[in-house]
mmCIF file of C-alpha atoms and ligand atoms in Angstrom:
data_model
loop_
_atom_site.group_PDB
_atom_site.id
_atom_site.type_symbol
_atom_site.label_atom_id
_atom_site.label_comp_id
_atom_site.label_asym_id
_atom_site.label_seq_id
_atom_site.Cartn_x
_atom_site.Cartn_y
_atom_site.Cartn_z
ATOM 1 C CA MET C 1 21.169 5.332 1.903
ATOM 2 C CA LYS C 2 17.857 3.447 2.141
ATOM 3 C CA ILE C 3 14.616 5.108 0.513
ATOM 4 C CA HIS C 4 11.332 3.655 2.237
ATOM 5 C CA LEU C 5 7.897 3.943 0.633
ATOM 6 C CA GLN C 6 5.005 4.064 2.960
ATOM 7 C CA GLN C 7 1.400 4.841 3.035
ATOM 8 C CA GLY C 8 -0.108 7.071 6.282
ATOM 9 C CA ASP C 9 -0.006 10.008 8.147
ATOM 10 C CA ILE C 10 2.881 11.895 8.042
ATOM 11 C CA THR C 11 2.638 13.249 11.205
ATOM 12 C CA LYS C 12 2.587 9.929 12.949
ATOM 13 C CA LEU C 13 6.473 9.618 12.080
ATOM 14 C CA LYS C 14 9.490 9.556 14.377
ATOM 15 C CA VAL C 15 12.014 10.767 12.056
ATOM 16 C CA ASP C 16 14.499 13.785 12.241
ATOM 17 C CA ALA C 17 12.610 16.205 9.654
ATOM 18 C CA LEU C 18 9.101 15.892 8.465
ATOM 19 C CA VAL C 19 8.859 18.107 5.316
ATOM 20 C CA ASN C 20 5.631 19.817 5.196
ATOM 21 C CA ALA C 21 3.850 21.181 1.656
ATOM 22 C CA ALA C 22 3.103 24.611 2.967
ATOM 23 C CA ASN C 23 1.831 27.695 0.934
ATOM 24 C CA ASN C 24 4.178 31.160 0.663
ATOM 25 C CA THR C 25 2.641 32.492 4.014
ATOM 26 C CA LEU C 26 3.700 29.770 5.971
ATOM 27 C CA LEU C 27 0.740 30.675 8.300
ATOM 28 C CA GLY C 28 -0.749 27.029 7.839
ATOM 29 C CA GLY C 29 -3.672 25.753 5.752
ATOM 30 C CA GLY C 30 -5.817 22.043 4.601
ATOM 31 C CA GLY C 31 -4.134 19.080 3.630
ATOM 32 C CA VAL C 32 -0.877 17.741 4.795
ATOM 33 C CA ASP C 33 0.038 21.591 6.142
ATOM 34 C CA GLY C 34 -2.889 21.724 8.395
ATOM 35 C CA ALA C 35 -2.227 18.251 9.929
ATOM 36 C CA ILE C 36 1.324 19.201 10.489
ATOM 37 C CA HIS C 37 0.062 22.156 12.513
ATOM 38 C CA GLN C 38 -2.778 20.594 14.184
ATOM 39 C CA ALA C 39 -0.227 17.673 15.287
ATOM 40 C CA ALA C 40 2.337 20.209 16.442
ATOM 41 C CA GLY C 41 0.795 22.485 18.244
ATOM 42 C CA PRO C 42 0.513 26.372 18.239
ATOM 43 C CA GLU C 43 3.943 26.838 18.708
ATOM 44 C CA LEU C 44 4.887 25.863 15.118
ATOM 45 C CA LEU C 45 2.594 28.746 13.767
ATOM 46 C CA SER C 46 4.847 31.102 16.057
ATOM 47 C CA ALA C 47 8.090 29.715 14.796
ATOM 48 C CA CYS C 48 6.371 30.252 11.124
ATOM 49 C CA LYS C 49 5.488 33.552 11.866
ATOM 50 C CA GLU C 50 9.008 34.812 13.300
ATOM 51 C CA ILE C 51 10.779 33.543 10.281
ATOM 52 C CA ILE C 52 7.814 35.362 7.967
ATOM 53 C CA ASP C 53 8.356 38.505 9.707
ATOM 54 C CA LYS C 54 12.112 38.332 8.618
ATOM 55 C CA ILE C 55 11.725 36.977 5.075
ATOM 56 C CA GLY C 56 8.348 38.552 4.337
ATOM 57 C CA SER C 57 7.012 35.387 2.295
ATOM 58 C CA CYS C 58 8.477 31.882 1.059
ATOM 59 C CA ALA C 59 8.936 31.600 -2.360
ATOM 60 C CA THR C 60 7.890 29.009 -4.234
ATOM 61 C CA GLY C 61 10.350 26.170 -4.594
ATOM 62 C CA GLU C 62 12.360 27.382 -1.455
ATOM 63 C CA ALA C 63 12.422 25.469 2.203
ATOM 64 C CA VAL C 64 12.816 26.939 5.772
ATOM 65 C CA ILE C 65 13.284 24.945 8.949
ATOM 66 C CA THR C 66 11.721 24.906 12.202
ATOM 67 C CA LYS C 67 11.582 22.882 15.341
ATOM 68 C CA GLY C 68 8.886 19.711 15.594
ATOM 69 C CA PHE C 69 7.375 20.942 18.663
ATOM 70 C CA GLN C 70 4.586 18.581 19.820
ATOM 71 C CA LEU C 71 5.571 15.981 16.778
ATOM 72 C CA ASP C 72 7.677 12.932 17.591
ATOM 73 C CA ALA C 73 9.585 14.593 14.640
ATOM 74 C CA ARG C 74 12.512 16.855 15.644
ATOM 75 C CA TYR C 75 12.289 19.294 13.009
ATOM 76 C CA VAL C 76 9.745 20.207 10.327
ATOM 77 C CA ILE C 77 11.006 21.780 6.688
ATOM 78 C CA HIS C 78 8.496 23.790 4.967
ATOM 79 C CA THR C 79 8.504 23.959 1.565
ATOM 80 C CA VAL C 80 6.222 25.773 -1.028
ATOM 81 C CA GLY C 81 5.325 23.464 -3.927
ATOM 82 C CA PRO C 82 3.836 25.127 -7.373
ATOM 83 C CA ILE C 83 0.569 25.239 -8.305
ATOM 84 C CA TRP C 84 -0.156 23.004 -11.510
ATOM 85 C CA HIS C 85 -0.913 25.683 -14.190
ATOM 86 C CA GLY C 86 -0.734 23.280 -17.042
ATOM 87 C CA GLY C 87 3.172 22.937 -16.975
ATOM 88 C CA ASP C 88 4.726 25.726 -18.923
ATOM 89 C CA LYS C 89 5.191 27.773 -15.736
ATOM 90 C CA ARG C 90 8.292 26.011 -14.411
ATOM 91 C CA GLU C 91 6.263 23.691 -12.352
ATOM 92 C CA PRO C 92 8.557 20.638 -12.727
ATOM 93 C CA ASN C 93 11.560 22.834 -11.826
ATOM 94 C CA LEU C 94 9.857 24.588 -8.727
ATOM 95 C CA LEU C 95 8.794 20.883 -7.678
ATOM 96 C CA ALA C 96 12.257 19.743 -7.967
ATOM 97 C CA SER C 97 13.549 22.471 -6.323
ATOM 98 C CA CYS C 98 11.422 21.630 -3.106
ATOM 99 C CA TYR C 99 12.909 18.189 -2.907
ATOM 100 C CA TRP C 100 16.398 19.752 -3.422
ATOM 101 C CA LYS C 101 16.179 22.535 -1.140
ATOM 102 C CA SER C 102 14.743 20.332 1.770
ATOM 103 C CA LEU C 103 17.308 17.487 1.028
ATOM 104 C CA GLU C 104 19.854 20.428 1.526
ATOM 105 C CA LEU C 105 18.568 21.649 4.964
ATOM 106 C CA ALA C 106 18.495 18.444 6.302
ATOM 107 C CA ALA C 107 22.243 17.867 5.598
ATOM 108 C CA TYR C 108 23.014 21.053 6.887
ATOM 109 C CA LYS C 109 21.635 20.276 10.003
ATOM 110 C CA GLU C 110 23.455 17.192 9.799
ATOM 111 C CA LEU C 111 19.779 15.033 10.244
ATOM 112 C CA SER C 112 20.059 11.373 9.409
ATOM 113 C CA SER C 113 16.259 10.693 8.384
ATOM 114 C CA ILE C 114 13.425 12.845 6.531
ATOM 115 C CA ALA C 115 10.265 11.836 5.198
ATOM 116 C CA PHE C 116 8.364 13.608 2.353
ATOM 117 C CA PRO C 117 4.857 13.954 1.373
ATOM 118 C CA ASN C 118 3.842 14.228 -2.211
ATOM 119 C CA ILE C 119 4.059 17.919 -2.554
ATOM 120 C CA SER C 120 1.829 19.846 -4.752
ATOM 121 C CA THR C 121 -0.413 16.726 -5.504
ATOM 122 C CA GLY C 122 -3.290 18.143 -3.566
ATOM 123 C CA ILE C 123 -4.804 21.489 -3.580
ATOM 124 C CA TYR C 124 -2.397 22.522 -5.657
ATOM 125 C CA GLN C 125 -2.989 19.918 -8.415
ATOM 126 C CA PHE C 126 0.169 18.636 -9.466
ATOM 127 C CA PRO C 127 -0.165 15.687 -11.682
ATOM 128 C CA LYS C 128 0.353 12.913 -9.482
ATOM 129 C CA GLU C 129 2.547 10.858 -11.888
ATOM 130 C CA LEU C 130 4.861 13.680 -13.167
ATOM 131 C CA ALA C 131 5.192 14.791 -9.427
ATOM 132 C CA ALA C 132 6.491 10.825 -8.464
ATOM 133 C CA GLU C 133 9.122 11.165 -10.999
ATOM 134 C CA VAL C 134 10.272 14.813 -10.299
ATOM 135 C CA SER C 135 10.360 13.979 -6.547
ATOM 136 C CA ILE C 136 12.156 10.472 -7.280
ATOM 137 C CA ASP C 137 14.621 11.742 -9.642
ATOM 138 C CA THR C 138 15.652 14.623 -7.604
ATOM 139 C CA VAL C 139 16.211 12.486 -4.517
ATOM 140 C CA SER C 140 18.262 10.275 -6.640
ATOM 141 C CA GLU C 141 20.213 12.863 -8.349
ATOM 142 C CA TRP C 142 20.807 14.582 -4.650
ATOM 143 C CA ILE C 143 21.946 11.341 -3.280
ATOM 144 C CA LYS C 144 24.426 10.836 -5.991
ATOM 145 C CA ALA C 145 25.534 14.372 -5.445
ATOM 146 C CA GLU C 146 26.039 14.073 -2.042
ATOM 147 C CA PRO C 147 27.777 10.713 -1.630
ATOM 148 C CA ASP C 148 29.228 11.754 1.864
ATOM 149 C CA THR C 149 25.861 13.047 3.397
ATOM 150 C CA SER C 150 24.735 12.231 7.088
ATOM 151 C CA LEU C 151 21.180 11.351 5.827
ATOM 152 C CA LYS C 152 20.593 7.860 5.626
ATOM 153 C CA GLU C 153 16.959 7.585 5.694
ATOM 154 C CA ILE C 154 14.568 9.104 3.151
ATOM 155 C CA TYR C 155 10.843 8.215 3.269
ATOM 156 C CA PHE C 156 8.415 8.708 0.872
ATOM 157 C CA ILE C 157 4.657 8.965 2.933
ATOM 158 C CA CYS C 158 1.831 8.668 0.535
ATOM 159 C CA TYR C 159 -1.499 9.488 1.830
ATOM 160 C CA ASP C 160 -3.493 8.082 -0.740
ATOM 161 C CA GLU C 161 -3.998 4.937 -2.687
ATOM 162 C CA GLU C 162 -3.131 6.538 -6.024
ATOM 163 C CA ASN C 163 0.041 7.951 -4.779
ATOM 164 C CA PHE C 164 1.102 4.863 -3.266
ATOM 165 C CA GLN C 165 0.909 2.765 -6.615
ATOM 166 C CA ILE C 166 2.557 5.361 -8.333
ATOM 167 C CA TYR C 167 5.148 5.456 -6.188
ATOM 168 C CA GLU C 168 5.597 1.722 -5.526
ATOM 169 C CA GLU C 169 5.811 1.260 -9.599
ATOM 170 C CA LYS C 170 8.152 3.945 -10.679
ATOM 171 C CA LEU C 171 10.620 3.114 -7.525
ATOM 172 C CA LYS C 172 10.817 -0.395 -8.727
ATOM 173 C CA GLU C 173 11.318 0.370 -12.139
ATOM 174 C CA ARG C 174 14.417 2.391 -10.760
ATOM 175 C CA HIS C 175 15.752 -0.550 -8.468
ATOM 176 C CA LEU C 176 15.132 1.798 -5.526
ATOM 177 C CA TYR C 177 12.782 -0.500 -3.864
ATOM 178 C CA ASP C 178 12.252 -4.074 -3.048
ATOM 179 C CA LEU C 179 8.781 -5.438 -2.032
HETATM 180 N N1 AR6 N 1 0.324 12.702 5.592
HETATM 181 C C1 AR6 N 1 0.717 12.673 4.652
HETATM 182 N N2 AR6 N 1 0.045 12.994 3.312
HETATM 183 C C2 AR6 N 1 -1.111 13.966 3.683
HETATM 184 C C3 AR6 N 1 -1.597 14.177 4.697
HETATM 185 C C4 AR6 N 1 -1.045 13.670 5.856
HETATM 186 N N3 AR6 N 1 -1.410 13.626 7.233
HETATM 187 N N4 AR6 N 1 -2.685 15.038 4.384
HETATM 188 C C5 AR6 N 1 -2.848 14.886 2.915
HETATM 189 N N5 AR6 N 1 -1.552 14.663 2.618
HETATM 190 P P1 AR6 N 1 -2.124 19.092 0.045
HETATM 191 P P2 AR6 N 1 -0.590 20.918 -2.031
HETATM 192 C C6 AR6 N 1 -1.255 14.141 1.067
HETATM 193 O O1 AR6 N 1 -3.239 19.693 -0.434
HETATM 194 O O2 AR6 N 1 -1.299 19.962 -2.881
HETATM 195 C C7 AR6 N 1 -2.491 23.595 1.874
HETATM 196 O O3 AR6 N 1 -3.432 24.477 2.100
HETATM 197 C C8 AR6 N 1 -2.151 14.623 -0.173
HETATM 198 O O4 AR6 N 1 -3.088 13.019 -0.269
HETATM 199 O O5 AR6 N 1 -1.732 18.889 1.376
HETATM 200 O O6 AR6 N 1 0.944 20.796 -1.812
HETATM 201 C C9 AR6 N 1 -1.341 24.380 1.902
HETATM 202 O O7 AR6 N 1 -1.182 25.484 3.102
HETATM 203 C C10 AR6 N 1 -1.194 14.933 -1.212
HETATM 204 O O8 AR6 N 1 -0.793 13.757 -1.834
HETATM 205 O O9 AR6 N 1 -0.746 19.935 0.001
HETATM 206 C C11 AR6 N 1 -1.127 25.165 0.760
HETATM 207 O O10 AR6 N 1 -2.054 26.191 0.463
HETATM 208 C C12 AR6 N 1 -0.187 15.448 -0.692
HETATM 209 O O11 AR6 N 1 -0.383 15.627 0.816
HETATM 210 C C13 AR6 N 1 -1.670 23.939 -0.406
HETATM 211 O O12 AR6 N 1 -2.479 23.191 0.873
HETATM 212 C C14 AR6 N 1 -0.199 17.238 -0.674
HETATM 213 O O13 AR6 N 1 -1.585 17.657 -0.494
HETATM 214 C C15 AR6 N 1 -0.594 23.252 -1.011
HETATM 215 O O14 AR6 N 1 -0.886 22.139 -1.683
#
């Protein structure tokens, strides 16, 4: 298993699955969600609408999977991060659930690579330091719990410099990343 840290636009990655920081409607939005829908083309929205027709809405902390359509990524895993309300509304647990359930879906599909954006740290205003701790710790726990997983490469994709520096520091502290 390799953990990678990169700064840039997640839509450019050629991996088995990109994770999207979506909202409960799965109908697109701003931030990374808007960028993924733009790059994947209108078929992605149709696929999301089909899912919503079946399940009504995607609950916070849950994840669903669609094809990647015009992306280089084969699949998009749409997960809904928590909106930050101060920290006593189970926000860290819900964020951990986004990472855990996305990894479960990728493993269920027997994928070998997955890329995560910094879920909830944009429009949803989750504090970046805490979000990085939750995501790195959840991914580490999942790897330990699933030693025989098909997943071989996990990418943390940071769009902004601040998140990149936070991840670099935290991955180094945990000996998960060598520059
Ligand atoms: N590639 C990688 N990361 C990106 C990109 C990109 N192209 N664009 C932004 N980011 P946000 P949220 C980073 O706001 O906080 C949408 O409207 C960004 O710098 O995209 O989970 C949804 O529909 C930040 O670190 O998602 C929801 O309504 C991270 O992605 C709402 O926003 C997440 O920022 C979800 O808010």
